[in-house]
Tab-separated table of C-alpha atoms in Angstrom:
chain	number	residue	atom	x	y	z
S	1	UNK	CA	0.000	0.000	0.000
S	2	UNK	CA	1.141	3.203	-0.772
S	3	UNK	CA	2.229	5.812	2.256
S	4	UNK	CA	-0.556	8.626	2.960
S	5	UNK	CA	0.693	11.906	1.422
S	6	UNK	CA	0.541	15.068	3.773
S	7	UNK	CA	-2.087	17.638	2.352
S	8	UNK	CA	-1.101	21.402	2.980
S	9	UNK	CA	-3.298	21.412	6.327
S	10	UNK	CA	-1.257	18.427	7.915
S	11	UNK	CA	-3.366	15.873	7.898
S	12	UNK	CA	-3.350	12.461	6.313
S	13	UNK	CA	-5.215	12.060	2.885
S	14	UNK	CA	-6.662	8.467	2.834
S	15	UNK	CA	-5.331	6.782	-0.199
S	16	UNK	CA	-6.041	3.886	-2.036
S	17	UNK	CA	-4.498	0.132	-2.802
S	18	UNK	CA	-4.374	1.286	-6.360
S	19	UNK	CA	-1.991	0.542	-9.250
S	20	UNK	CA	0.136	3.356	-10.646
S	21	UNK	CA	-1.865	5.976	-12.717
S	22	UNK	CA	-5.095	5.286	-11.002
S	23	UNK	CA	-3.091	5.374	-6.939
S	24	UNK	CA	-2.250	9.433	-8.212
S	25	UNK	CA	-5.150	9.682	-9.307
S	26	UNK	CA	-7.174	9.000	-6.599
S	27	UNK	CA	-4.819	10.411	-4.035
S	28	UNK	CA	-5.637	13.760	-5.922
S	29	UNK	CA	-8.918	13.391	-5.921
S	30	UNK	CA	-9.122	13.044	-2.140
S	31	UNK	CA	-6.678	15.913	-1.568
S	32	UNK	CA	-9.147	17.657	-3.583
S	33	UNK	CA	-12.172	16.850	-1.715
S	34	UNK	CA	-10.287	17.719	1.437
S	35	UNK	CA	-8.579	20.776	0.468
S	36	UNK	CA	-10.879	22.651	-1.809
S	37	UNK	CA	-14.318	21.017	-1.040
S	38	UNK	CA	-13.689	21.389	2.435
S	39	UNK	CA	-15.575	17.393	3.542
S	40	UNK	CA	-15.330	16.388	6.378
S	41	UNK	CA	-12.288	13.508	7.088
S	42	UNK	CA	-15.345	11.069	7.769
S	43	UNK	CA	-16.985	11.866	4.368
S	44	UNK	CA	-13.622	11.369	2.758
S	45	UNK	CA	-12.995	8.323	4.584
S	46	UNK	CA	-16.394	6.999	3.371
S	47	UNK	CA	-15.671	8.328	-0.146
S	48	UNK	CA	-12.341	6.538	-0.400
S	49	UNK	CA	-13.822	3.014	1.206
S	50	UNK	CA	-16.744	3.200	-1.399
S	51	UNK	CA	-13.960	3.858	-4.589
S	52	UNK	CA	-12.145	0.786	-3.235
S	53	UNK	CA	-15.077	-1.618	-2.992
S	54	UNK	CA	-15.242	-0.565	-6.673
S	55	UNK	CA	-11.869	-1.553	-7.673
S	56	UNK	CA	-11.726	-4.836	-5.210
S	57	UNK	CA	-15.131	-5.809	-7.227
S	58	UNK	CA	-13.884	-5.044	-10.792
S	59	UNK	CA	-9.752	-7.072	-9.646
S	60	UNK	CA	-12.098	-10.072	-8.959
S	61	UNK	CA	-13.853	-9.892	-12.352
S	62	UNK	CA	-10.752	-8.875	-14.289
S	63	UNK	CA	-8.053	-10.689	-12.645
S	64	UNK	CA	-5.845	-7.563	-12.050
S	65	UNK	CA	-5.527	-4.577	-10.720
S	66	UNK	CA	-8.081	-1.831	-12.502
S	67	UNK	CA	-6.292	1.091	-14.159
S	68	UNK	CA	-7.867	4.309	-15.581
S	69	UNK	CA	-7.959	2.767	-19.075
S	70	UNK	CA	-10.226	0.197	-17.607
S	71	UNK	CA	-12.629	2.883	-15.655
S	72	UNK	CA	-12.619	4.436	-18.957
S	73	UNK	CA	-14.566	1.077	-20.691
S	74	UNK	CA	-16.702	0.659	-17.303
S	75	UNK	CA	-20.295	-0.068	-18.490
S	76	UNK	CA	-23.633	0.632	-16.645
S	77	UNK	CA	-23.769	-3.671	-16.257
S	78	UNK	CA	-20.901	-3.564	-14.548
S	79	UNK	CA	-21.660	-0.724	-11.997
S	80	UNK	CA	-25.173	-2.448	-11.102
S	81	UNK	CA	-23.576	-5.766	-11.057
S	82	UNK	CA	-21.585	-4.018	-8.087
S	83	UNK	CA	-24.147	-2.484	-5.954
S	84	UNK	CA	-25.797	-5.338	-6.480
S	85	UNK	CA	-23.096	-7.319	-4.889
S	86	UNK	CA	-23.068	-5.334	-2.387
S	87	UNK	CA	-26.627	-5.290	-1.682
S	88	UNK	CA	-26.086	-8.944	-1.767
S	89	UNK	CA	-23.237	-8.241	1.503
S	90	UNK	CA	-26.090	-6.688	3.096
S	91	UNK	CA	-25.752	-3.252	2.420
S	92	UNK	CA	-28.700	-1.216	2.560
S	93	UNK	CA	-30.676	1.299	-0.175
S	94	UNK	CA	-29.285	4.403	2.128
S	95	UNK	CA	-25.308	3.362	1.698
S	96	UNK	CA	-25.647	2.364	-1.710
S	97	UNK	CA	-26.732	5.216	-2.351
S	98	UNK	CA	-23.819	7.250	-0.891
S	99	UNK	CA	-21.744	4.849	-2.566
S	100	UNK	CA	-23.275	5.786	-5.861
S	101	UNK	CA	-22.898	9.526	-4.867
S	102	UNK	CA	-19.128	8.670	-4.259
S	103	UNK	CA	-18.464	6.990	-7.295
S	104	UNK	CA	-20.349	10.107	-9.458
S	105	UNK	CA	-18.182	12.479	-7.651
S	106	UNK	CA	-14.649	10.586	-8.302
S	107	UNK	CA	-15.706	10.238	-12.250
S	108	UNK	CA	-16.818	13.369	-12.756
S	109	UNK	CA	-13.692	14.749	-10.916
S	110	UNK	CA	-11.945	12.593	-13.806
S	111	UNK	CA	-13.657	13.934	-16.350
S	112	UNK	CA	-12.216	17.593	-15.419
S	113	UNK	CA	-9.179	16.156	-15.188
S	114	UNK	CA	-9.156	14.887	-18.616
S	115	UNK	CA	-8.579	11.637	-17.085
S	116	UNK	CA	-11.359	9.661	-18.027
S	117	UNK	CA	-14.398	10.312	-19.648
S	118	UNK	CA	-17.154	7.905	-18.672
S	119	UNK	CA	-20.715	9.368	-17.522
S	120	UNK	CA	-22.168	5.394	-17.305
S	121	UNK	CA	-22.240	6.125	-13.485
S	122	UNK	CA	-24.442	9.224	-14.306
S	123	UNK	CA	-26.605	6.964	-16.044
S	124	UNK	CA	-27.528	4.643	-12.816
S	125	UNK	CA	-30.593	5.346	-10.856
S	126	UNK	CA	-29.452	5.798	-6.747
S	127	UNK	CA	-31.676	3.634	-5.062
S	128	UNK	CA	-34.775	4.140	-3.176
S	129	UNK	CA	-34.142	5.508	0.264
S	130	UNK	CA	-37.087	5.038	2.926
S	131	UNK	CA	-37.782	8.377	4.719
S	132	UNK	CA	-35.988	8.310	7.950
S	133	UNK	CA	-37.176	10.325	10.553
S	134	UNK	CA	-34.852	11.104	13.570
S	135	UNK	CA	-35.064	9.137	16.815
S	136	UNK	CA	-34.396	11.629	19.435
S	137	UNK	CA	-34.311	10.752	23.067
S	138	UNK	CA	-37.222	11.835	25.412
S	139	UNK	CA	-37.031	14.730	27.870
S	140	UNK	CA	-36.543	12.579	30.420
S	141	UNK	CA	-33.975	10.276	29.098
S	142	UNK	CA	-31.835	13.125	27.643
S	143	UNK	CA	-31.714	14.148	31.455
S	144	UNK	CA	-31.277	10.682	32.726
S	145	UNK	CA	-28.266	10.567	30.054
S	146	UNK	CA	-26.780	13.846	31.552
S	147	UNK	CA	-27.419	13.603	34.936
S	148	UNK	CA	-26.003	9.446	34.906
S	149	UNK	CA	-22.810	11.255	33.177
S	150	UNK	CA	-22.405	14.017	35.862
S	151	UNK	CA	-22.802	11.359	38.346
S	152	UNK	CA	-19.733	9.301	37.190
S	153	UNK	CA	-17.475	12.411	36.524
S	154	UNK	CA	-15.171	12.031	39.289
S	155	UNK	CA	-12.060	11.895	37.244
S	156	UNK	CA	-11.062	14.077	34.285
S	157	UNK	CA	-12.304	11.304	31.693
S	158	UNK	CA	-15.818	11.456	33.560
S	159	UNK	CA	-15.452	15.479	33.584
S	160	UNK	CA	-14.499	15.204	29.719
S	161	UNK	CA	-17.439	12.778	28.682
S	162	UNK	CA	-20.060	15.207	30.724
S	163	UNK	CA	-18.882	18.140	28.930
S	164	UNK	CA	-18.957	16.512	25.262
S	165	UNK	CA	-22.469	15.752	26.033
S	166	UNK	CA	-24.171	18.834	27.312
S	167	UNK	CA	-22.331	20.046	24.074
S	168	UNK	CA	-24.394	17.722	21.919
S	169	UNK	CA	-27.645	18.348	23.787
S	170	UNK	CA	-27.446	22.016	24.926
S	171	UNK	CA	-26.054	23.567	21.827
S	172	UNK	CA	-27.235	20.626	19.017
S	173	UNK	CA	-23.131	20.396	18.178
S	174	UNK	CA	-22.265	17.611	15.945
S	175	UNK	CA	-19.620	15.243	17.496
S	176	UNK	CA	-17.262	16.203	15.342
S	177	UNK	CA	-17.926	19.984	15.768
S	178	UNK	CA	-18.033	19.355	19.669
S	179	UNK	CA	-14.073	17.764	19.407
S	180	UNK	CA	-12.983	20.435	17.139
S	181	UNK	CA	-13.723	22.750	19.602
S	182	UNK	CA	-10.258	24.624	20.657
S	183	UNK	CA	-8.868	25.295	23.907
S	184	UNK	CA	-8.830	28.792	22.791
S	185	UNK	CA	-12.394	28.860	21.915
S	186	UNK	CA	-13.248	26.967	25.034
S	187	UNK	CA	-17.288	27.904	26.351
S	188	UNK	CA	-15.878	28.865	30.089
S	189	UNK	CA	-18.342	30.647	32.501
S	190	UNK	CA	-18.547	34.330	30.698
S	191	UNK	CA	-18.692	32.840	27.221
S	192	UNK	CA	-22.408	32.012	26.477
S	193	UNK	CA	-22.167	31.728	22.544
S	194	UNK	CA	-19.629	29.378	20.484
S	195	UNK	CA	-18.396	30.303	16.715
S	196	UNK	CA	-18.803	26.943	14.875
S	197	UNK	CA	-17.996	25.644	11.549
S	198	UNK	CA	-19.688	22.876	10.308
S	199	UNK	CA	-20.847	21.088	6.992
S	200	UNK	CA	-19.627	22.537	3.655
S	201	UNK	CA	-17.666	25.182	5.907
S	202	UNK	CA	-21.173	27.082	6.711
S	203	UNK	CA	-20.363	28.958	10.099
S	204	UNK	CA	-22.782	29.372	12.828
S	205	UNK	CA	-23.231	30.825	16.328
S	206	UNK	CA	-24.507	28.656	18.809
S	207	UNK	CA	-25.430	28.774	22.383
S	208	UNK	CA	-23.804	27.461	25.558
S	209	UNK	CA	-25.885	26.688	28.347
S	210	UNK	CA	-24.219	27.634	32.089
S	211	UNK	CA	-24.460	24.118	33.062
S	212	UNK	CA	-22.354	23.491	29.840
S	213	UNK	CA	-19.575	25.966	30.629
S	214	UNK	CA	-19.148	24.978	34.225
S	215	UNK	CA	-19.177	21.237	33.040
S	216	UNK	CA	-16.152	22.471	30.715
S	217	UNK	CA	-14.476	24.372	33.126
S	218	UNK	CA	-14.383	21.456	35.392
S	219	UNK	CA	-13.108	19.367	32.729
S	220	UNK	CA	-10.083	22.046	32.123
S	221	UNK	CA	-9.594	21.987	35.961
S	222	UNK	CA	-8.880	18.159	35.835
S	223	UNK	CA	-7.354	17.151	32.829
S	224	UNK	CA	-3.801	16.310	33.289
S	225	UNK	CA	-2.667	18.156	30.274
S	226	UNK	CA	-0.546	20.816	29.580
S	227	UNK	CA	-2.922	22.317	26.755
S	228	UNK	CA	-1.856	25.024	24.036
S	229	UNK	CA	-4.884	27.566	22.836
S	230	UNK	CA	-4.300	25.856	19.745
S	231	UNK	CA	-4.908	22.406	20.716
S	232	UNK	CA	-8.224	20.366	20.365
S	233	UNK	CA	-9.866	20.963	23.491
S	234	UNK	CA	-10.865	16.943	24.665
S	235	UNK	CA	-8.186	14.935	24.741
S	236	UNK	CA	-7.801	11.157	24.923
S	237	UNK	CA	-6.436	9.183	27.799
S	238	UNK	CA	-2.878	9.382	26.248
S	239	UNK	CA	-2.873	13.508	25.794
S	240	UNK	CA	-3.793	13.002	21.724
S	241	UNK	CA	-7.012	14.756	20.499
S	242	UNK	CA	-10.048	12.625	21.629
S	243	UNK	CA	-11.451	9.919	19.374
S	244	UNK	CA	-15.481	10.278	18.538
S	245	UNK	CA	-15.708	6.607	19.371
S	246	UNK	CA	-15.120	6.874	22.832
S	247	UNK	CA	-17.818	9.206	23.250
S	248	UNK	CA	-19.581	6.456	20.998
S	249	UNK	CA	-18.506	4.295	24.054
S	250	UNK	CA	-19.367	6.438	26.879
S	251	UNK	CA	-23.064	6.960	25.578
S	252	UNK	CA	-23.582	2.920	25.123
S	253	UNK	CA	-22.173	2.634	28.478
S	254	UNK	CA	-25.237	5.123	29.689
S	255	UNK	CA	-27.486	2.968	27.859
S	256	UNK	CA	-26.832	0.148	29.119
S	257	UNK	CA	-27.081	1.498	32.622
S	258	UNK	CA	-30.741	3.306	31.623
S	259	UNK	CA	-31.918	0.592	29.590
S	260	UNK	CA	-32.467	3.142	26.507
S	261	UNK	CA	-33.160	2.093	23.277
S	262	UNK	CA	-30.070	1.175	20.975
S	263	UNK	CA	-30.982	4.723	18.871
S	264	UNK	CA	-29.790	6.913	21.589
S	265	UNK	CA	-26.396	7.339	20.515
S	266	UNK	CA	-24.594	11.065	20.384
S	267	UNK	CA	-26.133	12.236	17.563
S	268	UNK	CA	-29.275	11.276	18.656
S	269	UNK	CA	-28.397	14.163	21.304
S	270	UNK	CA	-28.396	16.246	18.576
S	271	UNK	CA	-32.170	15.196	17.543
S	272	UNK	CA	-33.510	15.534	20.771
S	273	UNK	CA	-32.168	19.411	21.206
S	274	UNK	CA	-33.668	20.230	17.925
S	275	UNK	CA	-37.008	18.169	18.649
S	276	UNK	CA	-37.655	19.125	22.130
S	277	UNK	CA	-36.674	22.920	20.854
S	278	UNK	CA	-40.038	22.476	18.525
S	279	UNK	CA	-41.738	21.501	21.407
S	280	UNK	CA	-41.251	24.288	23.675
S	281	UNK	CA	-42.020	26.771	20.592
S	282	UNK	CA	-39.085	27.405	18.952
S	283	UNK	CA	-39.397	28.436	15.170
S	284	UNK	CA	-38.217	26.060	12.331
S	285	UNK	CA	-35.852	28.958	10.996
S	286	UNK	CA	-34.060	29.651	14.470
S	287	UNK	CA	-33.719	25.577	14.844
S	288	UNK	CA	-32.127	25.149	11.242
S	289	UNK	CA	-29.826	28.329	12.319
S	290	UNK	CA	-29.039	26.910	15.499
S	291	UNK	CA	-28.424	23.281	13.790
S	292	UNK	CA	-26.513	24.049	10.690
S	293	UNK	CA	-28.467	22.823	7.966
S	294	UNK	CA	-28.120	24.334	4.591
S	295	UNK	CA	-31.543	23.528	3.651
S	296	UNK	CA	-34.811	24.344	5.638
S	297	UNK	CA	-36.167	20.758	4.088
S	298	UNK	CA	-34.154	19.428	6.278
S	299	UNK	CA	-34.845	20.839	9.467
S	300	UNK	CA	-38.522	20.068	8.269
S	301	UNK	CA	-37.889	16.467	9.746
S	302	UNK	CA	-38.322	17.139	12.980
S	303	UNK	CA	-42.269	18.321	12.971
S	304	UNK	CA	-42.744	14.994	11.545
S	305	UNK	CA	-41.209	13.737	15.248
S	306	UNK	CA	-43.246	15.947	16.665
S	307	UNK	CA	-46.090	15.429	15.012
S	308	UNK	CA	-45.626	11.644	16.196
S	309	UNK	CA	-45.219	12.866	19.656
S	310	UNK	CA	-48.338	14.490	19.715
S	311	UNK	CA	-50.576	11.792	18.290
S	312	UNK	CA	-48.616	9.488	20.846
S	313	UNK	CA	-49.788	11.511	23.682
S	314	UNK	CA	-53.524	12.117	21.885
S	315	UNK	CA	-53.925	8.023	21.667
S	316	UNK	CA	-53.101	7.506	25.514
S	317	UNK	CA	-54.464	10.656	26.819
S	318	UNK	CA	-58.271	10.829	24.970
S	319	UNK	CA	-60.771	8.378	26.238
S	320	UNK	CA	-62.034	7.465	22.764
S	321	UNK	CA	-58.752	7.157	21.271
């Protein structure tokens, strides 16, 4: 496998198992989606795992290692063949289709290139995605969740955990916008509003509840870091900028211990600040402000959870329901 080339920000740009011209290739291509389209690392990583599945499926059916002469002959058969190999794996409608949305970005990146011109993957249909509506924790469980967390916060790790989650729940931060966060930009007692940039670079301001800044000024108090204002503000157990899968950890350790359902995970935090936000009154505008969506369709999700909510409560609360 070829070593991971350093992109001018410093970090690692997945590359491929590939074979000569198509490795550069595709190691530009990610550099470019990192560099200029500004995706996230976890977009990129699923970008570069989908391109790969492509080329492990097409080595198996031509015996060697695909070049861009042969992504240049790739037919429409061949591409459905694949996703329906991997449908065959398991793989649902809703990854095939970001694999499909993967595979139309990289080619039409070649195209601009002048590497390859091939629009067969244009031609394919993504599949049909069911409408998934988010699964947001209840009031109650959201504050079972946080008060559990503060509970078992003796030591700095506990402290850290705590403070990722009120971030997720008080101010609707992704995970990965929560542990971007710098020690600079820290939300200490004084600073009630965060600076965030999210998706597609879109900036927003978000608010930070007191209980959130004294969480993360207890946190500061206990880690046993020496921490430049330039460093990520969570840190692992070893000092290096904290994983999202420990958090991913943390929360299934919480439901375990509550006996919540296996949806309430961290971004599932997220939901519940932007559904129980609805609730109280809060305008869709402010909550797609607030959340970072580009789109105001896609805020428009959550008054389908709260519609749900409501005809939950109607069917156990009227006496002819």
């Amino acid at each position: 496998m070829p070593k991971r080339a350093p992109n001018p920000k410093g970090l690692p740009v997945p590359t491929l198992p590939l074979d000569q011209d198509l490795d550069r290739a595709a190691a530009h291509w990610l550099a470019h989606l990192e560099d200029n389209l500004n995706r996230s690392p976890d977009t990129i990583s699923a970008y570069a795992r989908d391109v790969r599945q492509l080329l492990d499926f097409l080595e198996r059916r031509l015996g060697y290692r695909a070049c861009l002469a042969d992504l240049d002959r790739l037919d429409t058969k061949t591409i459905r063949a694949f996703l329906a190999d991997r449908r065959r794996t398991g793989v649902e409608s809703r990854s095939l289709a970001r694999t499909l949305s993967a595979l139309r970005t990289f080619f039409r990146w070649l195209d601009v290139s002048g590497l390859v011109s091939n629009g067969a993957v244009g031609r394919i249909k993504s599949p049909k995605v069911g409408h998934c509506i988010p699964k947001p924790l209840t009031v109650e469980g959201a504050a079972a969740v946080i008060g559990v967390a503060e509970d078992d916060r003796a030591d700095w790790i506990g402290a850290r955990d705590t403070a990722v989650l009120l971030l997720l729940y008080g101010s609707g931060l992704r995970i990965s916008e929560a542990l971007g966060i710098a020690v600079r930009d820290a939300p200490l007692p004084g600073r009630d509003v965060l600076r965030i940039r999210g998706k597609g670079d879109k900036e927003r301001m978000v608010p930070v509840l007191p209980v959130t800044q004294r969480a993360v000024a207890r946190y500061l108090d206990l880690v046993p870091f020496v921490l430049a204002p330039e460093d990520a503000l969570f840190r692992g157990e070893k000092g290096g900028a904290l994983s999202p899968r420990l958090i991913q950890l943390a929360m299934q350790h919480l439901r375990d211990a509550l006996q919540l359902p296996d949806t309430a995970t961290p971004h599932a935090l997220r939901h519940s600040f932007a559904t129980h936000l609805l609730a109280a009154g809060a305008d869709l505008r402010q909550i797609q402000e607030l959340l970072g969506h580009a789109s105001l369709s896609t805020t428009q999700v959550y008054t389908e959870v709260d519609r749900e909510r409501l005809l939950a409560v109607y069917d156990a609360a009227h006496p002819r329901a």
